[in-house]
Each structure stands twice: as structure tokens, then as C-alpha cells.
Tab-separated table of N, CA and C in Angstrom:
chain	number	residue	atom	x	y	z
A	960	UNK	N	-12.075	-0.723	3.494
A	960	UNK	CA	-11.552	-1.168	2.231
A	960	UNK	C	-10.088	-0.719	2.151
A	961	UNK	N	-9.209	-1.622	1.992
A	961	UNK	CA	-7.834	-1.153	1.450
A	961	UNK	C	-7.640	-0.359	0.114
A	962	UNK	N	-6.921	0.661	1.083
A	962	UNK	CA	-6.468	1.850	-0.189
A	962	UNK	C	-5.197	1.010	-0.991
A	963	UNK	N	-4.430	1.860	-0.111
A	963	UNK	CA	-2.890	1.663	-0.558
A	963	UNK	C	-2.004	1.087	0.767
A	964	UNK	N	-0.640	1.033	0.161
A	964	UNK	CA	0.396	0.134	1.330
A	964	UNK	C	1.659	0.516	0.389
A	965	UNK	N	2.606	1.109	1.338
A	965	UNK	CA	3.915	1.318	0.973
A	965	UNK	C	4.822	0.100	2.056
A	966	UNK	N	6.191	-0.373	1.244
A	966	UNK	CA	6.112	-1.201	2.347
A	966	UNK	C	8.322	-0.649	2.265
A	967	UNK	N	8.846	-0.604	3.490
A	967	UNK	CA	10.241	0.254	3.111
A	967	UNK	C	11.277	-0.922	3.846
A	968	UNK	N	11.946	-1.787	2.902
A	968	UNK	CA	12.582	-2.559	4.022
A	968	UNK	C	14.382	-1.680	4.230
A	969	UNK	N	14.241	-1.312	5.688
A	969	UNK	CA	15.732	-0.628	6.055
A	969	UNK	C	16.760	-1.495	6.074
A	970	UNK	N	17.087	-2.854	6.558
A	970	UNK	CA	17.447	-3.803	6.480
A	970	UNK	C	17.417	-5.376	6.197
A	971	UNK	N	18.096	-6.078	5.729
A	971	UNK	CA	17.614	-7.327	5.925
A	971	UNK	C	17.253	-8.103	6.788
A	972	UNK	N	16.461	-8.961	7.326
A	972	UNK	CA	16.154	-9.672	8.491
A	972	UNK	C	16.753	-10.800	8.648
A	973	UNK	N	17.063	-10.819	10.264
A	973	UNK	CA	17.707	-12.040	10.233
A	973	UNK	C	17.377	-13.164	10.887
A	974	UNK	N	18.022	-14.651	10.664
A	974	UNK	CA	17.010	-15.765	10.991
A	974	UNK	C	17.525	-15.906	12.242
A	975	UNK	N	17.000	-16.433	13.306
A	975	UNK	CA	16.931	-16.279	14.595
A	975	UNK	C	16.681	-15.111	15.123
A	976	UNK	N	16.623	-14.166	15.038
A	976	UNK	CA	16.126	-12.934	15.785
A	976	UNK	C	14.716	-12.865	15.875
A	977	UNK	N	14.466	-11.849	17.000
A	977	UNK	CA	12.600	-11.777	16.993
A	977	UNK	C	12.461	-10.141	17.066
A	978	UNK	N	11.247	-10.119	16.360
A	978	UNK	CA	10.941	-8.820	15.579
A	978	UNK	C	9.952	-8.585	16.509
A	979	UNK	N	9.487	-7.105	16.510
A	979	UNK	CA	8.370	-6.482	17.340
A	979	UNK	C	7.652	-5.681	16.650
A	980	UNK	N	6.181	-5.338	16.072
A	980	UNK	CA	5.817	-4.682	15.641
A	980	UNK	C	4.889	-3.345	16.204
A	981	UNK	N	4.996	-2.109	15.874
A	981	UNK	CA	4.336	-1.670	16.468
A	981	UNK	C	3.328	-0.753	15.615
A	982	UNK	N	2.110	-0.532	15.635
A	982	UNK	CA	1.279	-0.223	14.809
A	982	UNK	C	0.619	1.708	15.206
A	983	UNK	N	0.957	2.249	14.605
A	983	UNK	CA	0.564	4.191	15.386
A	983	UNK	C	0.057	4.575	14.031
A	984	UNK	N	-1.577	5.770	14.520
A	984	UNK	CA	-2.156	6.201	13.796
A	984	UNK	C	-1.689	7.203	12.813
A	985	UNK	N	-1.448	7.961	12.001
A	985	UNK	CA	-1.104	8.779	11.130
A	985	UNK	C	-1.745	9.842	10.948
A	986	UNK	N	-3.122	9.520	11.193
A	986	UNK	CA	-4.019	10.632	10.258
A	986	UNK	C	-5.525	9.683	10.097
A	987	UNK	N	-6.543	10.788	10.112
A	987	UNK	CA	-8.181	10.424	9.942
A	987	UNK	C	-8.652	11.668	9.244
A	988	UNK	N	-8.711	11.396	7.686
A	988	UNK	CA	-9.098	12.282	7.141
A	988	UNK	C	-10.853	12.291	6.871
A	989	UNK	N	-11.613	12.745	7.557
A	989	UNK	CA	-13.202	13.221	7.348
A	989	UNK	C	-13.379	13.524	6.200
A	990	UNK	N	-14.275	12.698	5.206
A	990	UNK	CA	-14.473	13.181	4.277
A	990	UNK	C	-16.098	13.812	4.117
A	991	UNK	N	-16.109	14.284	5.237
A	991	UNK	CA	-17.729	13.999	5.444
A	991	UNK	C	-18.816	13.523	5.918
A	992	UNK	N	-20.015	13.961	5.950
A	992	UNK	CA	-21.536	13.039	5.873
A	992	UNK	C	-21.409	12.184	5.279
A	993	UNK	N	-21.421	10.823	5.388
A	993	UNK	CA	-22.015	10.249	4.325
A	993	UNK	C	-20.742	9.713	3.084
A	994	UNK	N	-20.005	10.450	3.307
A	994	UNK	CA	-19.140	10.166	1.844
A	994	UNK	C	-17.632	9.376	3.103
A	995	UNK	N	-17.736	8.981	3.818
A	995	UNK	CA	-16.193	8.080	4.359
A	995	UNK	C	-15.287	8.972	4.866
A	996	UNK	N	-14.591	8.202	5.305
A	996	UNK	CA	-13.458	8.510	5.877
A	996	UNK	C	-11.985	7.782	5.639
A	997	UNK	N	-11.091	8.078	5.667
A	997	UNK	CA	-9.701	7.449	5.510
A	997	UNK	C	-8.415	7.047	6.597
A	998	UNK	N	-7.910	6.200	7.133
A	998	UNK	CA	-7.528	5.954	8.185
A	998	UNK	C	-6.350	5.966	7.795
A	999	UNK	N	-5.012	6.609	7.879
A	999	UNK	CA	-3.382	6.235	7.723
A	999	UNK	C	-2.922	5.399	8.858
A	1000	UNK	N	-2.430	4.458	8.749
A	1000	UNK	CA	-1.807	4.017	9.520
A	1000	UNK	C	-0.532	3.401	9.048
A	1001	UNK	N	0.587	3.631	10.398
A	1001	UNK	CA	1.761	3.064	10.092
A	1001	UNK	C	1.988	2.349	11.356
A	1002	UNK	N	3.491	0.909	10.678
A	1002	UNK	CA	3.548	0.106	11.778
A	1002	UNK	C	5.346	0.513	11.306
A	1003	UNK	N	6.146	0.011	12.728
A	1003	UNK	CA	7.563	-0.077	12.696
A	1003	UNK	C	8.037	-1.487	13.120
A	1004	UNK	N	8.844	-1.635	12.259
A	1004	UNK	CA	9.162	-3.188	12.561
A	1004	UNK	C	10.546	-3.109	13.310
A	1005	UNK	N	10.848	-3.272	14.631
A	1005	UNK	CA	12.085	-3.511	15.388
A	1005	UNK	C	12.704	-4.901	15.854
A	1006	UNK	N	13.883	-4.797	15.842
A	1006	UNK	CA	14.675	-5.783	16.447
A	1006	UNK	C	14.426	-5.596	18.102
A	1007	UNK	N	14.260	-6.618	18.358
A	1007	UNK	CA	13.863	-6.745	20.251
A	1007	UNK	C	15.151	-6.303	20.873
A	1008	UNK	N	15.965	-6.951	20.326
A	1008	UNK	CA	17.534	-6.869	21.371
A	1008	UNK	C	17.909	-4.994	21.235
A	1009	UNK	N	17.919	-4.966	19.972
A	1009	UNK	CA	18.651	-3.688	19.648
A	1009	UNK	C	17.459	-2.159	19.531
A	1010	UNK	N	16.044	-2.620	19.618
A	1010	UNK	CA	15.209	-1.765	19.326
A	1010	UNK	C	15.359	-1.067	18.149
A	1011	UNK	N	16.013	-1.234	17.030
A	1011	UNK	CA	16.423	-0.764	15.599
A	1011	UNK	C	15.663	-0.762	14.251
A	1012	UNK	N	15.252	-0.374	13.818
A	1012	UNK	CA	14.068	-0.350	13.004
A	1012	UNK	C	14.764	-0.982	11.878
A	1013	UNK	N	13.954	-1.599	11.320
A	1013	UNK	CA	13.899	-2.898	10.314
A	1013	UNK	C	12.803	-2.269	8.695
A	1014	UNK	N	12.053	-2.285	8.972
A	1014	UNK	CA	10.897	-1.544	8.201
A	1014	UNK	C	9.916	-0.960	8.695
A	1015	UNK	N	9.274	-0.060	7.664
A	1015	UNK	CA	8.319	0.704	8.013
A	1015	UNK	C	7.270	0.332	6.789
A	1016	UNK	N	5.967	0.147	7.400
A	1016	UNK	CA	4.327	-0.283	6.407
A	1016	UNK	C	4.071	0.910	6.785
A	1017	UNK	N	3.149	1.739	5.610
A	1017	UNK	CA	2.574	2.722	5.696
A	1017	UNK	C	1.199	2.298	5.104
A	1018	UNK	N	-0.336	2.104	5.352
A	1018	UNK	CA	-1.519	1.882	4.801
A	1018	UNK	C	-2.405	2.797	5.015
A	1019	UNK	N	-3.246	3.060	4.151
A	1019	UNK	CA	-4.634	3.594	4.698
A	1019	UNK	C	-5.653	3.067	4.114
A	1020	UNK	N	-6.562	2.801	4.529
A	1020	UNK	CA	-7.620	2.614	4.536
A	1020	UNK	C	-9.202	3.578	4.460
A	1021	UNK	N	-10.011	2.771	3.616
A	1021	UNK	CA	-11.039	3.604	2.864
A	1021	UNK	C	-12.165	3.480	3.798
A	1022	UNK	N	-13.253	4.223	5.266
A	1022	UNK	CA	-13.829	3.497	5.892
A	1022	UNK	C	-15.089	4.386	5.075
A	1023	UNK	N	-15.882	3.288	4.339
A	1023	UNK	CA	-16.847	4.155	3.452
A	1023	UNK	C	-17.925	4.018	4.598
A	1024	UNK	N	-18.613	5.592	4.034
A	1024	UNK	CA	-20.143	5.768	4.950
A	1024	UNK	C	-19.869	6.454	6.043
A	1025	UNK	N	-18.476	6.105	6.852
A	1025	UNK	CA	-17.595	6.703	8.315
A	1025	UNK	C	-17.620	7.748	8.148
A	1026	UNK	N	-18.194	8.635	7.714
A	1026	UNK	CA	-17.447	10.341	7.675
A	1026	UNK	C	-18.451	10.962	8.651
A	1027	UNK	N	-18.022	12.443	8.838
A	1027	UNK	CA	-19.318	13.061	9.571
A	1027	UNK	C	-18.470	13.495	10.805
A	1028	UNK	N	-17.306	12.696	11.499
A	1028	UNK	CA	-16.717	12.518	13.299
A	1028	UNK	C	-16.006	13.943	13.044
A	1029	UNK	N	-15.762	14.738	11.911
A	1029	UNK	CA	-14.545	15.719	12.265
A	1029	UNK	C	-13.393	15.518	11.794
A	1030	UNK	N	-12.557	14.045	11.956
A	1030	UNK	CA	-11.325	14.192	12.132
A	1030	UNK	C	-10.807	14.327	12.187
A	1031	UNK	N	-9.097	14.229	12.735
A	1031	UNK	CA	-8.566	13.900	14.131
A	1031	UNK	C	-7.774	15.291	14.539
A	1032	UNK	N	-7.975	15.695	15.626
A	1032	UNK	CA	-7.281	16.526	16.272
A	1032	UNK	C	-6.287	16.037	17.099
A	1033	UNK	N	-5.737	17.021	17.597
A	1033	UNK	CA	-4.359	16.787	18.591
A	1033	UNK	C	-4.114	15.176	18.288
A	1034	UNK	N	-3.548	14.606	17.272
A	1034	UNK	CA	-3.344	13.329	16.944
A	1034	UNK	C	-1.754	12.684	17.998
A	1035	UNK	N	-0.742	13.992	18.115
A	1035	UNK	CA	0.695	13.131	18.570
A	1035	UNK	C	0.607	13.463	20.246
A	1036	UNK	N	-0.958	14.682	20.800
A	1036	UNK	CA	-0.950	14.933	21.978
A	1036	UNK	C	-1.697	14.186	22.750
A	1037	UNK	N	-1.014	13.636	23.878
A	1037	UNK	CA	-1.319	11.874	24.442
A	1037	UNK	C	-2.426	12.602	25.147
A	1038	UNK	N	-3.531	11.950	25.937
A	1038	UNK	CA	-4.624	12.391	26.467
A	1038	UNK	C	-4.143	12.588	28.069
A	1039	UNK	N	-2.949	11.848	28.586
A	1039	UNK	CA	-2.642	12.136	29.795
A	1039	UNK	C	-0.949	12.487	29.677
A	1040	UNK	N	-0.347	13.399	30.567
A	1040	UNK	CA	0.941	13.853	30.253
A	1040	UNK	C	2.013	12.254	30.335
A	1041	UNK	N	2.520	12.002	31.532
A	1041	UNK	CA	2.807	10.704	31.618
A	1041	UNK	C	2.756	9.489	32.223
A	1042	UNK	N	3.019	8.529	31.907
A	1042	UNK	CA	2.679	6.909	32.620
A	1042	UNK	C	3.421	7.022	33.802
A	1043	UNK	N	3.073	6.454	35.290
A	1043	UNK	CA	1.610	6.129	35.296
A	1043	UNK	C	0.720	7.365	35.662
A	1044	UNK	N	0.810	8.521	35.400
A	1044	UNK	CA	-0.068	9.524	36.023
A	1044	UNK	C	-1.464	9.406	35.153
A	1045	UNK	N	-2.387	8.671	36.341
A	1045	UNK	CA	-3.383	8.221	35.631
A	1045	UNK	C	-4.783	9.583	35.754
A	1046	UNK	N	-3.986	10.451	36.032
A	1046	UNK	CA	-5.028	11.722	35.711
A	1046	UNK	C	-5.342	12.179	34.282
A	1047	UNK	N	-6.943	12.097	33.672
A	1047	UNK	CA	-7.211	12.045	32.143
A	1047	UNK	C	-6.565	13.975	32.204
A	1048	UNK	N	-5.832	14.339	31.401
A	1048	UNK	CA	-5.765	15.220	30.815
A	1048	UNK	C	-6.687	15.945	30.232
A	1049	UNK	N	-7.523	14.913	28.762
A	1049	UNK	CA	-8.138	15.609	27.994
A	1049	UNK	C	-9.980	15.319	28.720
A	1050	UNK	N	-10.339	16.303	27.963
A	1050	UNK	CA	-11.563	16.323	28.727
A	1050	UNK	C	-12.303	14.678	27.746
A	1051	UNK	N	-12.222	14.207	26.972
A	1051	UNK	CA	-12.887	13.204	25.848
A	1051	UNK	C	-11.908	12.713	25.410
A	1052	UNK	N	-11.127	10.849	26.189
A	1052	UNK	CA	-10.594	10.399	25.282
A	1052	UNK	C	-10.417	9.793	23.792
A	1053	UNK	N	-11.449	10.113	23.276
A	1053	UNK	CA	-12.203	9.784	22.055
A	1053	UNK	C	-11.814	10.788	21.218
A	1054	UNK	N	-11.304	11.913	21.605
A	1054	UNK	CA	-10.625	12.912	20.673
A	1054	UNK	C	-9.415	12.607	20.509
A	1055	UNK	N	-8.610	11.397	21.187
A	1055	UNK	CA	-7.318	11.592	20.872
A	1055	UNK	C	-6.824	9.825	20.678
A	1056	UNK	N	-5.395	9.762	20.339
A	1056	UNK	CA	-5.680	8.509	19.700
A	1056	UNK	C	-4.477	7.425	20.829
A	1057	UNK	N	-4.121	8.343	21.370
A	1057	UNK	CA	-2.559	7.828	22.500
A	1057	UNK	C	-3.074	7.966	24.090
A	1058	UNK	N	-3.506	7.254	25.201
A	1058	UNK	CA	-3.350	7.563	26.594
A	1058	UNK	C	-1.996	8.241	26.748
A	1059	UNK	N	-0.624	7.728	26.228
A	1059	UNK	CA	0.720	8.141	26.618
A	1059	UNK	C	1.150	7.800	24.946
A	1060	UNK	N	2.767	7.423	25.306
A	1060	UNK	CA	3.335	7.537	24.638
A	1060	UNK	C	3.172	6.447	23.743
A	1061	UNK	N	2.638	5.297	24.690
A	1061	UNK	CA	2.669	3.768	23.644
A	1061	UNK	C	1.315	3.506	23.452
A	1062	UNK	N	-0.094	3.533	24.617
A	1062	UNK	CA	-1.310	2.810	24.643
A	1062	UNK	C	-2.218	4.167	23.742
A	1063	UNK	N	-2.924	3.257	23.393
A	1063	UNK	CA	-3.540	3.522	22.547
A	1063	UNK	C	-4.946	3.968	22.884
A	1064	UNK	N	-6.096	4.552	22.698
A	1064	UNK	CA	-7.336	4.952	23.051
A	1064	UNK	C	-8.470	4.480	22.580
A	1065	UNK	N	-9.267	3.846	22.970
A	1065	UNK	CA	-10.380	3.108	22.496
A	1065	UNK	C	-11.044	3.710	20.573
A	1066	UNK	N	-10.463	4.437	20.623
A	1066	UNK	CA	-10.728	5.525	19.181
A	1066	UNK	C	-9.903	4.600	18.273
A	1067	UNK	N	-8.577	4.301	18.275
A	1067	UNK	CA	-7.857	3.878	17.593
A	1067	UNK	C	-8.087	2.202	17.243
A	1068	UNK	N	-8.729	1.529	18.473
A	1068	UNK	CA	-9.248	0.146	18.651
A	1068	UNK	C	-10.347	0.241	17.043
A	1069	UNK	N	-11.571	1.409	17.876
A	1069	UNK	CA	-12.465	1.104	16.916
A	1069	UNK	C	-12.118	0.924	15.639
A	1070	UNK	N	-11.640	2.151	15.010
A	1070	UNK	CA	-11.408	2.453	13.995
A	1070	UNK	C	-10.384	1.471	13.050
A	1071	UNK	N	-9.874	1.107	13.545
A	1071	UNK	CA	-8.943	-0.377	13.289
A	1071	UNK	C	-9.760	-1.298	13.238
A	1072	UNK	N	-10.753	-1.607	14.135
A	1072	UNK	CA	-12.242	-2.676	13.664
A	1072	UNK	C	-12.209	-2.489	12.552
A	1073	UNK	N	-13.123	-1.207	12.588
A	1073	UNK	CA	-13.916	-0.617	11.771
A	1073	UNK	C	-13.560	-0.906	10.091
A	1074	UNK	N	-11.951	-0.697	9.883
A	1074	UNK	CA	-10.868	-1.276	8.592
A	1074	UNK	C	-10.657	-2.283	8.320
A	1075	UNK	N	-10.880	-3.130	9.278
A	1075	UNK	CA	-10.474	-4.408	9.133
A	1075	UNK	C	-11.862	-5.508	8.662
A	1076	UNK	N	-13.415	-5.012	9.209
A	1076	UNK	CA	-14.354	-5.045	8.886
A	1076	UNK	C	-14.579	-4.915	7.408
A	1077	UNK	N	-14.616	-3.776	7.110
A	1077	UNK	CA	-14.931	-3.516	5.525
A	1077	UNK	C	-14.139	-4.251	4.701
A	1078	UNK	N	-12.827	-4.554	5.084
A	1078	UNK	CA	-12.018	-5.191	4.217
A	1078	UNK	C	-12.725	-6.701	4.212
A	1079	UNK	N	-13.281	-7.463	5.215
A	1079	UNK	CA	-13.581	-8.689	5.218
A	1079	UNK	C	-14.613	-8.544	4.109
A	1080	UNK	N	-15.458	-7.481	4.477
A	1080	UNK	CA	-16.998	-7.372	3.863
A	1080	UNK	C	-16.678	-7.541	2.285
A	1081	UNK	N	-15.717	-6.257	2.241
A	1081	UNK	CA	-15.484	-6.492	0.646
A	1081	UNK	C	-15.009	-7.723	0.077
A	1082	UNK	N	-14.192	-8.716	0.816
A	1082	UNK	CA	-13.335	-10.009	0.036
A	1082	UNK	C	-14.404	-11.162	-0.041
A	1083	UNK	N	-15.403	-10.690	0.408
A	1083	UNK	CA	-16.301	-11.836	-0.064
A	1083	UNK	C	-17.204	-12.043	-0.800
């Protein structure tokens, strides 16, 4: 279920240019057994040519019933040091939400389902 959404425009956009978005976890706040969980997520909006940030969306999301996992530890520490050193670092990539600096960990997939799910469930 959608919480909230801050939305920050740094600049104006311009017509012909192409934008890139990129979407990184924030935070998984456990609220528990039984009582949900909360997902922050933020995206950065860049210019391709210049890599320059444009805006920033900040959302989180309400994942009711989800609680119980803990949530999130070592959130900005990638599960392997760097690309391509494809040796897992962490012992459970499921504890963490980054392989490296950009890919992301099957944790972050779900859980992004998981938000995007409830939100359908609820709009209907």
C-alpha cells in the first residue's frame, strides 16, 4: 500500500534529452509479527550525457502482514567487495540489498513485488 512520496525537482527538464532512472533501497523498517513492514525507497533521475541529477522521488511503502524478517541490516554494504569479483562476500545474499555498487539482490526484487502487489490489491 502506498504511504507517502516526496517528489524534489533540482532542475528543469529538457525536451530532447533522455533521462535515466535509478531506483535504491533506503530502509525496511520491521514492524513485526504480523503487524507489516515499510519499504523506503528512493529513485534519482539523471541526465544520460552529463550524469547530473535532475530529481529525486522519495516513497515508502506500507507491506501489511510482511513483518517478522528483522529488517535490514548492512543496507549500503554490497554483498561482494567489487564488480566483477564474483566471490559472495556475505554469507546470505538475502541479508543485503546491493551485489555491488549498482545490482541489486533478489531481496530488493521481492520486496518491490511485494509493494507493487498490495498497491494493485488495494486499487481495486
Amino acid at each position: 500500500m502506498h504511504g507517502e512520496q516526496t517528489f524534489t525537482i533540482l532542475r528543469p527538464l529538457e525536451a530532447g534529452k533522455t533521462y535515466i532512472g535509478h531506483y535504491r533501497v533506503r530502509d525496511v523498517l520491521d514492524k513485526g509479527e504480523g503487524k507489516g513492514a515499510l519499504v523506503s525507497l528512493e529513485k534519482e533521475l539523471r541526465e544520460k550525457e552529463t550524469n547530473e541529477v535532475v530529481s529525486l522521488v522519495t516513497s515508502t511503502y506500507v507491506l501489511r502482514g510482511d513483518g517478522g524478517h528483522g529488517g535490514t541490516k548492512d543496507l549500503d554494504t554490497p554483498c561482494q567487495v567489487t564488480y566483477p569479483d564474483v566471490k559472495t562476500v556475505c554469507e546470505n545474499p538475502d541479508t543485503h540489498y546491493y551485489w555491488d555498487e549498482w545490482y541489486p539482490t533478489r531481496k530488493v526484487h521481492t520486496l518491490a513485488a511485494e509493494a507493487m502487489l498490495e498497491t494493485l490489491k488495494a486499487s481495486r
